[in-house]
Amino acid sequence: QVELVESGGGLVQPGGSLRLACVASGFPLEYYAIGWFRQAPGKEREGVICLGNNGGMTNSVDSVRGRFTIFKDNAKNTAYLQMNGLKPDDTAVYYCAAIPLARFLGQLDQANYEFWGQGTQVTVSS
């Protein structure tokens, strides 16, 4: 059974950090790129950052560049989103998604991603 499960969300103060994990099962993550997406209250889901394999193709939106990093541990079949310098505007439900590496061109186009997790809530507030 193919599954992605996110964890690590929670409440954090502005300027704080969180690390989200995305555990894949039922398929080998080393052959898939991972994207992180988020949906804030009242807004559409948006792409945040994506990665093929560590040291390979990556892409991110301007609002998180320099603050968020993405990496994979293929041995653990897990991807991570390290979020530093969090802002209230980062408050959202965060989702991970997977796309086969053969189709990955650094896109954050949601329609191309095959497998999705259920999401984890991140709240940035004092």
PDB file of C-alpha atoms in Angstrom:
ATOM      1  CA  GLN A   1       0.000   0.000   0.000  1.00  0.00           C
ATOM      2  CA  VAL A   2       1.410   3.344  -1.085  1.00  0.00           C
ATOM      3  CA  GLU A   3       1.384   5.920   1.660  1.00  0.00           C
ATOM      4  CA  LEU A   4       2.997   9.182   2.743  1.00  0.00           C
ATOM      5  CA  VAL A   5       2.693  10.222   6.361  1.00  0.00           C
ATOM      6  CA  GLU A   6       3.775  13.633   7.596  1.00  0.00           C
ATOM      7  CA  SER A   7       4.710  14.440  11.175  1.00  0.00           C
ATOM      8  CA  GLY A   8       6.452  17.146  13.165  1.00  0.00           C
ATOM      9  CA  GLY A   9       3.941  19.938  12.958  1.00  0.00           C
ATOM     10  CA  GLY A  10       2.931  22.013  15.936  1.00  0.00           C
ATOM     11  CA  LEU A  11       2.842  25.451  17.496  1.00  0.00           C
ATOM     12  CA  VAL A  12       5.995  27.545  17.331  1.00  0.00           C
ATOM     13  CA  GLN A  13       6.818  31.160  18.093  1.00  0.00           C
ATOM     14  CA  PRO A  14       7.866  33.560  15.339  1.00  0.00           C
ATOM     15  CA  GLY A  15      11.532  33.111  14.571  1.00  0.00           C
ATOM     16  CA  GLY A  16      11.458  29.502  15.708  1.00  0.00           C
ATOM     17  CA  SER A  17      12.187  26.296  13.833  1.00  0.00           C
ATOM     18  CA  LEU A  18      10.437  23.044  13.033  1.00  0.00           C
ATOM     19  CA  ARG A  19      11.437  19.950  11.130  1.00  0.00           C
ATOM     20  CA  LEU A  20       8.698  18.071   9.345  1.00  0.00           C
ATOM     21  CA  ALA A  21       9.132  14.457   8.319  1.00  0.00           C
ATOM     22  CA  CYS A  22       7.453  12.614   5.460  1.00  0.00           C
ATOM     23  CA  VAL A  23       7.683   8.838   5.718  1.00  0.00           C
ATOM     24  CA  ALA A  24       7.021   6.913   2.520  1.00  0.00           C
ATOM     25  CA  SER A  25       5.840   3.328   2.391  1.00  0.00           C
ATOM     26  CA  GLY A  26       4.960   1.041  -0.493  1.00  0.00           C
ATOM     27  CA  PHE A  27       7.445   2.619  -2.896  1.00  0.00           C
ATOM     28  CA  PRO A  28      11.168   3.475  -2.885  1.00  0.00           C
ATOM     29  CA  LEU A  29      11.658   7.166  -2.212  1.00  0.00           C
ATOM     30  CA  GLU A  30      15.053   7.175  -3.956  1.00  0.00           C
ATOM     31  CA  TYR A  31      13.243   6.970  -7.314  1.00  0.00           C
ATOM     32  CA  TYR A  32      10.876   9.786  -6.493  1.00  0.00           C
ATOM     33  CA  ALA A  33      11.156  13.511  -6.026  1.00  0.00           C
ATOM     34  CA  ILE A  34       9.433  15.081  -3.057  1.00  0.00           C
ATOM     35  CA  GLY A  35       7.510  18.308  -2.935  1.00  0.00           C
ATOM     36  CA  TRP A  36       6.192  20.123   0.108  1.00  0.00           C
ATOM     37  CA  PHE A  37       2.990  22.090  -0.264  1.00  0.00           C
ATOM     38  CA  ARG A  38       0.938  24.114   2.179  1.00  0.00           C
ATOM     39  CA  GLN A  39      -2.570  25.427   2.539  1.00  0.00           C
ATOM     40  CA  ALA A  40      -3.264  28.401   4.762  1.00  0.00           C
ATOM     41  CA  PRO A  41      -6.765  29.112   6.075  1.00  0.00           C
ATOM     42  CA  GLY A  42      -8.938  30.563   3.339  1.00  0.00           C
ATOM     43  CA  LYS A  43      -6.256  30.143   0.676  1.00  0.00           C
ATOM     44  CA  GLU A  44      -5.493  27.661  -2.053  1.00  0.00           C
ATOM     45  CA  ARG A  45      -2.804  25.055  -1.593  1.00  0.00           C
ATOM     46  CA  GLU A  46       0.562  26.241  -2.894  1.00  0.00           C
ATOM     47  CA  GLY A  47       3.893  24.644  -3.663  1.00  0.00           C
ATOM     48  CA  VAL A  48       6.713  25.506  -1.284  1.00  0.00           C
ATOM     49  CA  ILE A  49       9.838  23.503  -2.072  1.00  0.00           C
ATOM     50  CA  CYS A  50      10.820  20.347  -3.922  1.00  0.00           C
ATOM     51  CA  LEU A  51      13.833  18.087  -4.387  1.00  0.00           C
ATOM     52  CA  GLY A  52      14.904  15.237  -6.628  1.00  0.00           C
ATOM     53  CA  ASN A  53      17.734  13.749  -4.613  1.00  0.00           C
ATOM     54  CA  ASN A  54      20.168  15.356  -2.193  1.00  0.00           C
ATOM     55  CA  GLY A  55      22.551  17.581  -4.137  1.00  0.00           C
ATOM     56  CA  GLY A  56      20.319  17.407  -7.194  1.00  0.00           C
ATOM     57  CA  MET A  57      17.582  19.495  -8.693  1.00  0.00           C
ATOM     58  CA  THR A  58      15.623  21.596  -6.242  1.00  0.00           C
ATOM     59  CA  ASN A  59      13.218  24.496  -6.392  1.00  0.00           C
ATOM     60  CA  SER A  60      11.468  26.745  -3.907  1.00  0.00           C
ATOM     61  CA  VAL A  61       9.239  29.768  -3.803  1.00  0.00           C
ATOM     62  CA  ASP A  62      10.660  33.172  -2.954  1.00  0.00           C
ATOM     63  CA  SER A  63       8.831  33.442   0.357  1.00  0.00           C
ATOM     64  CA  VAL A  64      10.747  30.513   1.898  1.00  0.00           C
ATOM     65  CA  ARG A  65      14.079  30.686   0.101  1.00  0.00           C
ATOM     66  CA  GLY A  66      16.927  30.890   2.584  1.00  0.00           C
ATOM     67  CA  ARG A  67      14.703  29.757   5.451  1.00  0.00           C
ATOM     68  CA  PHE A  68      13.401  26.335   4.386  1.00  0.00           C
ATOM     69  CA  THR A  69      15.503  23.407   3.240  1.00  0.00           C
ATOM     70  CA  ILE A  70      14.484  19.977   2.013  1.00  0.00           C
ATOM     71  CA  PHE A  71      16.464  16.757   2.144  1.00  0.00           C
ATOM     72  CA  LYS A  72      15.924  13.033   1.897  1.00  0.00           C
ATOM     73  CA  ASP A  73      17.179  10.013   3.777  1.00  0.00           C
ATOM     74  CA  ASN A  74      16.607   7.275   1.232  1.00  0.00           C
ATOM     75  CA  ALA A  75      17.769   4.601   3.660  1.00  0.00           C
ATOM     76  CA  LYS A  76      14.874   5.557   5.935  1.00  0.00           C
ATOM     77  CA  ASN A  77      12.525   6.217   3.010  1.00  0.00           C
ATOM     78  CA  THR A  78      11.907   9.609   4.579  1.00  0.00           C
ATOM     79  CA  ALA A  79      12.016  13.208   3.407  1.00  0.00           C
ATOM     80  CA  TYR A  80      12.332  16.231   5.654  1.00  0.00           C
ATOM     81  CA  LEU A  81      11.437  19.884   5.590  1.00  0.00           C
ATOM     82  CA  GLN A  82      13.607  22.003   7.858  1.00  0.00           C
ATOM     83  CA  MET A  83      11.915  25.336   8.544  1.00  0.00           C
ATOM     84  CA  ASN A  84      13.867  28.125  10.202  1.00  0.00           C
ATOM     85  CA  GLY A  85      12.965  31.732  10.862  1.00  0.00           C
ATOM     86  CA  LEU A  86       9.277  30.897  10.887  1.00  0.00           C
ATOM     87  CA  LYS A  87       6.777  33.694  10.391  1.00  0.00           C
ATOM     88  CA  PRO A  88       3.045  33.900  11.121  1.00  0.00           C
ATOM     89  CA  ASP A  89       2.481  33.800   7.349  1.00  0.00           C
ATOM     90  CA  ASP A  90       3.937  30.283   7.349  1.00  0.00           C
ATOM     91  CA  THR A  91       0.936  29.041   9.317  1.00  0.00           C
ATOM     92  CA  ALA A  92      -0.706  26.340   7.227  1.00  0.00           C
ATOM     93  CA  VAL A  93      -1.333  22.653   6.822  1.00  0.00           C
ATOM     94  CA  TYR A  94       1.791  21.207   5.221  1.00  0.00           C
ATOM     95  CA  TYR A  95       1.610  18.293   2.803  1.00  0.00           C
ATOM     96  CA  CYS A  96       4.308  16.191   1.213  1.00  0.00           C
ATOM     97  CA  ALA A  97       3.855  14.656  -2.210  1.00  0.00           C
ATOM     98  CA  ALA A  98       5.881  12.430  -4.517  1.00  0.00           C
ATOM     99  CA  ILE A  99       6.523  12.404  -8.254  1.00  0.00           C
ATOM    100  CA  PRO A 100       8.673   9.893 -10.174  1.00  0.00           C
ATOM    101  CA  LEU A 101      12.172  11.238 -10.782  1.00  0.00           C
ATOM    102  CA  ALA A 102      11.767  10.508 -14.487  1.00  0.00           C
ATOM    103  CA  ARG A 103       9.082  13.193 -14.652  1.00  0.00           C
ATOM    104  CA  PHE A 104      10.633  15.668 -12.233  1.00  0.00           C
ATOM    105  CA  LEU A 105      11.844  18.952 -13.717  1.00  0.00           C
ATOM    106  CA  GLY A 106      11.821  20.964 -10.511  1.00  0.00           C
ATOM    107  CA  GLN A 107       8.157  21.744 -10.838  1.00  0.00           C
ATOM    108  CA  LEU A 108       5.828  22.601  -7.984  1.00  0.00           C
ATOM    109  CA  ASP A 109       2.798  21.897 -10.127  1.00  0.00           C
ATOM    110  CA  GLN A 110       0.481  19.933  -7.851  1.00  0.00           C
ATOM    111  CA  ALA A 111      -1.193  18.103 -10.718  1.00  0.00           C
ATOM    112  CA  ASN A 112       2.042  16.241 -11.522  1.00  0.00           C
ATOM    113  CA  TYR A 113       2.489  14.727  -8.073  1.00  0.00           C
ATOM    114  CA  GLU A 114       1.173  11.187  -7.714  1.00  0.00           C
ATOM    115  CA  PHE A 115       1.128  10.411  -4.003  1.00  0.00           C
ATOM    116  CA  TRP A 116       0.049  12.714  -1.200  1.00  0.00           C
ATOM    117  CA  GLY A 117       0.155  12.690   2.558  1.00  0.00           C
ATOM    118  CA  GLN A 118      -2.679  13.720   4.842  1.00  0.00           C
ATOM    119  CA  GLY A 119      -0.984  16.891   6.070  1.00  0.00           C
ATOM    120  CA  THR A 120       0.349  18.249   9.341  1.00  0.00           C
ATOM    121  CA  GLN A 121      -0.596  21.555  10.946  1.00  0.00           C
ATOM    122  CA  VAL A 122       2.040  24.217  11.507  1.00  0.00           C
ATOM    123  CA  THR A 123       1.022  27.253  13.526  1.00  0.00           C
ATOM    124  CA  VAL A 124       3.369  30.180  14.018  1.00  0.00           C
ATOM    125  CA  SER A 125       2.139  32.467  16.748  1.00  0.00           C
ATOM    126  CA  SER A 126       3.292  34.216  19.891  1.00  0.00           C
TER     127      SER A 126
END
